[in-house]
Short mmCIF file of C-alpha atoms and ligand atoms in Angstrom, two decimals:
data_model
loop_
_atom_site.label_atom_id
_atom_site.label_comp_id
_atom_site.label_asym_id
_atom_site.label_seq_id
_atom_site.Cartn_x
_atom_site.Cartn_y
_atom_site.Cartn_z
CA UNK A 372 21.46 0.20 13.88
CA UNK A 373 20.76 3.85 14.73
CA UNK A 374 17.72 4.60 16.58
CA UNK A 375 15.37 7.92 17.01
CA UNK A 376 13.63 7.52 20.85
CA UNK A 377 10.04 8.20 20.59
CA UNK A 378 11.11 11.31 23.47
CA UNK A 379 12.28 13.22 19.67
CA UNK A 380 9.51 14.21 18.43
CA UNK A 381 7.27 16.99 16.87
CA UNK A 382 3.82 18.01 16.52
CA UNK A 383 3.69 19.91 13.48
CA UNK A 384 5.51 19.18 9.95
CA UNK A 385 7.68 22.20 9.27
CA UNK A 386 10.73 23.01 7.15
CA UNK A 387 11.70 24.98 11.22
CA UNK A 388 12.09 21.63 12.85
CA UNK A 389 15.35 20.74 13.62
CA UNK A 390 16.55 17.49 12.61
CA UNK A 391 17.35 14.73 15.24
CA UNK A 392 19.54 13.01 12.93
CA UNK A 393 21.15 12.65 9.91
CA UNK A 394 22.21 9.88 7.38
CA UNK A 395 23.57 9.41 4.21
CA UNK A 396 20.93 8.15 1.43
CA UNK A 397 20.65 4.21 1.60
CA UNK A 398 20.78 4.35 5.40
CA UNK A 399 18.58 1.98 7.81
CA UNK A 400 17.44 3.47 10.65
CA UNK A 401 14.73 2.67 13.14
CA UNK A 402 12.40 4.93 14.40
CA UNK A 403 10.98 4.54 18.07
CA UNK A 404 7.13 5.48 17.92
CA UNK A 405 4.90 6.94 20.85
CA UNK A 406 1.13 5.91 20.05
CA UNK A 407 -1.20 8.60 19.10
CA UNK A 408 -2.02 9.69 22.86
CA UNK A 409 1.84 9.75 23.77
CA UNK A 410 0.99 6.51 26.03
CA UNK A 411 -0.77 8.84 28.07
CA UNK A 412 -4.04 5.95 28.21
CA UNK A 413 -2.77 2.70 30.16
CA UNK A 414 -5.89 1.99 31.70
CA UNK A 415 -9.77 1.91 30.65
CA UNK A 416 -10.93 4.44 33.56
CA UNK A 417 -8.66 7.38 31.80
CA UNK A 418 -10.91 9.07 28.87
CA UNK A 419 -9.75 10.48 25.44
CA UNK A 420 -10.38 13.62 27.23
CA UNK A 421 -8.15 13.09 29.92
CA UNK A 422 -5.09 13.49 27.44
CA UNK A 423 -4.29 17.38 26.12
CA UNK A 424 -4.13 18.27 22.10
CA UNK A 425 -0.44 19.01 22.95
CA UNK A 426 -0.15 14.96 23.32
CA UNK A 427 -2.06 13.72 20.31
CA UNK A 428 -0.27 12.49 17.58
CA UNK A 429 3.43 13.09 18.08
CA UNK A 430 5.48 11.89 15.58
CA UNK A 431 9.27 11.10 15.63
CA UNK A 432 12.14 12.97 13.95
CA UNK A 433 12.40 14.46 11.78
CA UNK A 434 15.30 12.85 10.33
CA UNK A 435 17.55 14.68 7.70
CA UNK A 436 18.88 12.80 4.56
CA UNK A 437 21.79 13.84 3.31
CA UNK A 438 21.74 14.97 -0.15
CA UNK A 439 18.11 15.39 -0.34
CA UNK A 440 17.08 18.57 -2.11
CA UNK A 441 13.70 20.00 -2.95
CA UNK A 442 12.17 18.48 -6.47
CA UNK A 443 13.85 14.62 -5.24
CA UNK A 444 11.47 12.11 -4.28
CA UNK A 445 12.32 10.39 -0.77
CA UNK A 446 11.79 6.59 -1.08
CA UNK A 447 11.08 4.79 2.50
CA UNK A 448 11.01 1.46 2.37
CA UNK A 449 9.09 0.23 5.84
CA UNK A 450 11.35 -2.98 6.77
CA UNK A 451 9.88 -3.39 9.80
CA UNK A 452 6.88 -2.73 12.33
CA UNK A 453 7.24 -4.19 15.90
CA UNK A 454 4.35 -2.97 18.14
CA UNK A 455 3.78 -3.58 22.10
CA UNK A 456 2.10 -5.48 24.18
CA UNK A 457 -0.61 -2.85 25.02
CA UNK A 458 -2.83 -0.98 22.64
CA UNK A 459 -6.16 0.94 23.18
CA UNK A 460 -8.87 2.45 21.54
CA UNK A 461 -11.19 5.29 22.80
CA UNK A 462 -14.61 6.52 21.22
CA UNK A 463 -16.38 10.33 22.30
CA UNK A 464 -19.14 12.25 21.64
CA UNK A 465 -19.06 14.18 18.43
CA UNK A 466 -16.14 12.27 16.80
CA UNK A 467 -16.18 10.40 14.02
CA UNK A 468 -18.59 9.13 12.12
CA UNK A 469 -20.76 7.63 14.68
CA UNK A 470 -20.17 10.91 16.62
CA UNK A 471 -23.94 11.97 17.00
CA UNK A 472 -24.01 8.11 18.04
CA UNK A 473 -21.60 6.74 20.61
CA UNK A 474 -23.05 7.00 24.16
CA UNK A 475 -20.24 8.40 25.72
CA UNK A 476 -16.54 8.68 26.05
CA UNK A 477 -15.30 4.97 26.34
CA UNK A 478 -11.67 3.66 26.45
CA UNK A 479 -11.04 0.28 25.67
CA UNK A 480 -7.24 -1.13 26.25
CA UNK A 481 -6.31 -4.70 24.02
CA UNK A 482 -3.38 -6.92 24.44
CA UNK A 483 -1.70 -8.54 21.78
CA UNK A 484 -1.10 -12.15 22.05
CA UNK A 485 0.98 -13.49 18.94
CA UNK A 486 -0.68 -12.25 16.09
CA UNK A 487 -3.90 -11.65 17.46
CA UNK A 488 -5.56 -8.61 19.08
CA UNK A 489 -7.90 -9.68 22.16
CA UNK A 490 -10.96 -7.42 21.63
CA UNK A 491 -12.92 -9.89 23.97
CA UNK A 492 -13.75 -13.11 24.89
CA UNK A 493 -15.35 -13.59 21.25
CA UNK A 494 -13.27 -12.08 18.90
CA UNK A 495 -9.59 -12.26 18.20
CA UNK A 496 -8.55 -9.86 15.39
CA UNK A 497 -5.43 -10.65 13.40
CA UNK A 498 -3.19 -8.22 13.59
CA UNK A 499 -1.56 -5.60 10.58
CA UNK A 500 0.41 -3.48 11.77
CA UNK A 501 0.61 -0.17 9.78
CA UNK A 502 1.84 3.18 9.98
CA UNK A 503 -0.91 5.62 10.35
CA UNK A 504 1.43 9.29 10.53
CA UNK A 505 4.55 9.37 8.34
CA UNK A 506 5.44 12.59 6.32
CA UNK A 507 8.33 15.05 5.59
CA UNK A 508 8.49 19.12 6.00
CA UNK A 509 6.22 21.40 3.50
CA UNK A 510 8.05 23.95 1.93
CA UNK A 511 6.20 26.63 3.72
CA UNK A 512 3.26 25.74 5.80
CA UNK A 513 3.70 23.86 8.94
CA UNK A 514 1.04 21.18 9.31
CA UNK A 515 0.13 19.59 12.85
CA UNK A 516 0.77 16.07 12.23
CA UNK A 517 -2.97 15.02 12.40
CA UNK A 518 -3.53 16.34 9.14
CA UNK A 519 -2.92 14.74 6.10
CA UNK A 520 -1.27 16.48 2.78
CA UNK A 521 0.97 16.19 -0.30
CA UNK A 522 3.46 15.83 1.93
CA UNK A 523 1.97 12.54 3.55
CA UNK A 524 0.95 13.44 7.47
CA UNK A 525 -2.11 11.64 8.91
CA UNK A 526 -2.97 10.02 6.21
CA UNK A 527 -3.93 6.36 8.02
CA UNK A 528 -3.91 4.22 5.05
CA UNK A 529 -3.80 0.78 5.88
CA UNK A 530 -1.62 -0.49 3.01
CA UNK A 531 1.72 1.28 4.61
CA UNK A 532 3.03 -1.66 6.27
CA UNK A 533 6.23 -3.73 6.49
CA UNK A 534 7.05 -4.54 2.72
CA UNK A 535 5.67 -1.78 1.10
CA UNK A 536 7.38 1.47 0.17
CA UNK A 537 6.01 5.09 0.24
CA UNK A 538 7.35 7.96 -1.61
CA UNK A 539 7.22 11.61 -0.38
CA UNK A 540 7.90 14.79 -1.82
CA UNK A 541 11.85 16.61 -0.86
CA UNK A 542 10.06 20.35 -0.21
CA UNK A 543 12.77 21.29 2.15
CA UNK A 544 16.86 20.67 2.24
CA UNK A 545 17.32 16.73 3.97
CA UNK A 546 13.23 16.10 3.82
CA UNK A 547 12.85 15.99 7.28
CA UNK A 548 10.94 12.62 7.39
CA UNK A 549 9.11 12.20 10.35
CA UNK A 550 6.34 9.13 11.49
CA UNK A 551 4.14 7.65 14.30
CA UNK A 552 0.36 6.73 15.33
CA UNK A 553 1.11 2.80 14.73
CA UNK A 554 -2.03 0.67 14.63
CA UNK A 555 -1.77 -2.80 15.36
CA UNK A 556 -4.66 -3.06 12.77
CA UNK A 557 -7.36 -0.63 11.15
CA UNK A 558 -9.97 -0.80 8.70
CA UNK A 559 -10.49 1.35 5.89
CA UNK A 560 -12.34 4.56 7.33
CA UNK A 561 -11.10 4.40 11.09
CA UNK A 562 -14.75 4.72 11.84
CA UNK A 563 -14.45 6.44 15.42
CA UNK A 564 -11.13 8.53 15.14
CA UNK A 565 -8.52 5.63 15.97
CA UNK A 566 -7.25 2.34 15.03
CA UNK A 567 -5.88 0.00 17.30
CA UNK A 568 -3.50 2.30 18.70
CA UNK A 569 -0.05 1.01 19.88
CA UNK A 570 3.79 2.24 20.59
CA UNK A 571 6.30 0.48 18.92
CA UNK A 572 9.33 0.90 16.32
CA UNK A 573 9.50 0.83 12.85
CA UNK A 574 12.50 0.03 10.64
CA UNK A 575 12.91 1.83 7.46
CA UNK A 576 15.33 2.66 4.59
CA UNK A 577 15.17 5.87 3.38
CA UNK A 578 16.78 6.65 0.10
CA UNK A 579 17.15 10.17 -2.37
CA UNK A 580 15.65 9.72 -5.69
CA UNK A 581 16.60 11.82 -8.17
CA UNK A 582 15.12 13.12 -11.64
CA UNK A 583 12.60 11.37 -11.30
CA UNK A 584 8.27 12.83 -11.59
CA UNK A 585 5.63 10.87 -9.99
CA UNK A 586 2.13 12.07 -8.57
CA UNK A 587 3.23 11.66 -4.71
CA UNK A 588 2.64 10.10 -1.74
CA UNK A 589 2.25 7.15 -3.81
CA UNK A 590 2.80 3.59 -1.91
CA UNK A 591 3.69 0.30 -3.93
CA UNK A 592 3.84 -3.10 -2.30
CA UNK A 593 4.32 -6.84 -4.31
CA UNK A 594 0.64 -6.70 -6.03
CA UNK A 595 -0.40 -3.06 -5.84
CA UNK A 596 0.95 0.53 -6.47
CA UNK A 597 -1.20 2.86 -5.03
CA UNK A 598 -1.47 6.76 -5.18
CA UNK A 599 -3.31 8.57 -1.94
CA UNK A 600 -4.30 11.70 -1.43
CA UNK A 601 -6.27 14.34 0.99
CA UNK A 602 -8.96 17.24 0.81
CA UNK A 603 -11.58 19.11 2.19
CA UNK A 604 -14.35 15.96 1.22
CA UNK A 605 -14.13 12.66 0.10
CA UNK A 606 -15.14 13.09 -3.50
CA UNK A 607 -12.36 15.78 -3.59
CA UNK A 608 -9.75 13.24 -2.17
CA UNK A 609 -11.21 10.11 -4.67
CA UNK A 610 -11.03 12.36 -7.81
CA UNK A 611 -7.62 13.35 -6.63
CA UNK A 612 -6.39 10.16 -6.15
CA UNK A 613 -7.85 8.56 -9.55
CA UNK A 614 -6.04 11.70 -11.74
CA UNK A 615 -3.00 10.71 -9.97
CA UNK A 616 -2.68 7.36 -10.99
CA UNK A 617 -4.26 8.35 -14.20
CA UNK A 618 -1.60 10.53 -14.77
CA UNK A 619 1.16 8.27 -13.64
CA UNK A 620 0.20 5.44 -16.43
CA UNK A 621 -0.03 8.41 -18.79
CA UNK A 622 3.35 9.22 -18.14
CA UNK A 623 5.12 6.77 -16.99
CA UNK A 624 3.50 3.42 -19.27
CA UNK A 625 2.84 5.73 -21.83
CA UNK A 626 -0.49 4.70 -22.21
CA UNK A 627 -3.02 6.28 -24.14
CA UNK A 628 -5.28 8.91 -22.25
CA UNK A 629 -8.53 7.48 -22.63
CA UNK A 630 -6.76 4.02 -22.58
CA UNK A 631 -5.55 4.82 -18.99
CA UNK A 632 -8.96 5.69 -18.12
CA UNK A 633 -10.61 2.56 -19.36
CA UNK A 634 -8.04 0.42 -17.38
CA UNK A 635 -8.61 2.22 -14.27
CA UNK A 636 -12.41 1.41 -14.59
CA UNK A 637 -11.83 -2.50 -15.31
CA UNK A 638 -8.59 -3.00 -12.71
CA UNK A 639 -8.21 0.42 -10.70
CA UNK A 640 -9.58 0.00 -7.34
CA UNK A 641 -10.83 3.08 -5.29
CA UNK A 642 -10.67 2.86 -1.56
CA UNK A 643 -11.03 5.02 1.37
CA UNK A 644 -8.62 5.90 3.91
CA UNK A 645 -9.96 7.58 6.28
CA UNK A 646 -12.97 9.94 6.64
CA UNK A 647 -12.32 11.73 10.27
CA UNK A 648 -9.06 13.70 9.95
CA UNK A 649 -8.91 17.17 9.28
CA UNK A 650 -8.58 16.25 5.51
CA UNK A 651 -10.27 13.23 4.02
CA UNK A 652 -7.89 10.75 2.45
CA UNK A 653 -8.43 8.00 -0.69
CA UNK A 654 -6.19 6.00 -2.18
CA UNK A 655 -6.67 4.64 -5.72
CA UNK A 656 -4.83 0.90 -6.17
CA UNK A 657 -3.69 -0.31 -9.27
CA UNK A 658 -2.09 -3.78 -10.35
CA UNK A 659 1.46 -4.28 -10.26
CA UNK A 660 1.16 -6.96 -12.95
CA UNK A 661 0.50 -4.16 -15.42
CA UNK A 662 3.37 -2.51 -14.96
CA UNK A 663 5.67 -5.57 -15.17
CA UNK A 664 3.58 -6.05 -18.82
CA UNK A 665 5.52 -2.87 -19.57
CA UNK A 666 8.66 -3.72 -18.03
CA UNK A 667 8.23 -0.74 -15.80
CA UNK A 668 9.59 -0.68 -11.99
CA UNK A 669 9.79 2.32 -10.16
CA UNK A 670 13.12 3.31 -8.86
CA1 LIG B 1452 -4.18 8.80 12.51
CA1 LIG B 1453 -4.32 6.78 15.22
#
């Protein structure tokens, strides 16, 4: 199986960047991930501060699908997320939500052993690993990759893990999908700017949908199909996300309007992302078993 090294990589999402690869639609392809400080932190005596903005969040790629033109959809399916050994966390002043809180800059590295992150001699936290930067080119703008968009980005939601699948927008010719910041595990919010923050690879398939309109990124795993999406505040992002999914059972279950409203209150969960990116991100999850009542599957 082809591989991208984490060494390809980019730090803004642009239609400019030039592709390190290319594969045909239906290909498998693994991409090797840096964490989210380039492994610059090994050791708890080295600070967040200690590693420059030109190191923080690199993502790998972008990779260029054959065939994919602007209007497709580009369907990743995540196969696989292997993560080291080695993660690490860090906390500073003024970041975050407990930025006015935190005493200082702290760094604070955790092993993995089996499925279990070490936080200390108390507490081992399973493990679930996600994806917390994936994201092809805008048409136009570039976008560093610690900011979450349409076209995916930061958006460090928790539910893009192995087994589910995330669909992006095609702005530019071959997408240019790009990804990386793995956490071996975060919770909804990423609280102080990180999640458990680990290299590693991640094995996806990455396939051109055609003719096909849905309110994107949108994620679906076995139980849940989820829209996300990013602004300016929170509310912003949560309305966004609800008239997304709203929209998609309009148009895709053809469900009444105020119908599709009334389910979304009794079954439509809304959840937070994250709240300490550039752009806040929510994510509105609703059940898969609803759409099998309509013998709907997404292609
Ligand atoms: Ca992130
Ligand atoms: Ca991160």
């Amino acid at each position: 199986m082809e591989m991208i090294p984490k060494e390809k990589g980019v730090l803004l999402m642009s239609a400019k960047n030039i592709p390190v690869m290319c594969v045909d639609s239906n290909a498998i392809i693994v991409f090797e991930t840096y964490d989210c400080f380039s492994n610059q932190i090994l050791t708890e005596d080295q600070p967040f501060s200690s590693v420059g903005w030109n190191k923080i969040n690199p993502a790998t790629g972008p990779l260029f699908v054959n065939g994919a033109e602007p209007g497709d959809i580009l369907k990743v399916e995540i196969l696989d997320i292997k993560i080291a050994s080695q993660g690490v966390m860090t906390t500073a002043p003024n970041l975050g939500v407990l930025g006015q809180i935190v005493t200082g800059e702290t760094t604070k590295v955790i092993f993995i052993q089996g499925e279990k992150a070490i936080f200390n001699d108390k507490i081992q936290i399973p493990i679930k690993p996600m994806i917390g930067v994936i994201g092809t080119a805008p048409a136009t703008e570039e976008i560093p990759t610690g900011t979450p968009g349409a076209h995916g980005g930061n958006m460090d939601c928790k539910k893009i893990i192995k087994g589910s699948t995330l669909y992006l927008p095609v702005n530019v010719p071959g997408a240019l999908l790009s990804m990386g910041d793995l956490h071996a595990v975060m919770g909804d919010g990423e609280i102080v700017v990180c999640g458990l923050e680990i290299p590693g690879e991640v094995e996806v398939k990455v396939s051109v949908v055609k003719g096909e309109s849905l309110p994107l990124p949108m994620l679906v795993d076995k139980e849940k199909v989820i829209t996300i999406a990013s602004a300016e505040t929170l509310d912003e992002a949560a309305k966004m996300a609800t008239i997304h999914m709203h929209q998609f059972l309009v148009e895709h279950l053809d469900i009444g309007i105020d119908e599709a409203g009334m389910l979304l209150s009794l079954v439509g969960d809304l959840r937070i992302c994250q709240v300490v990116d550039p752009l806040m991100t929510a994510r509105m999850e609703f059940p898969q078993w609803i759409l099998d009542q309509y013998e709907y599957t997404l292609k």
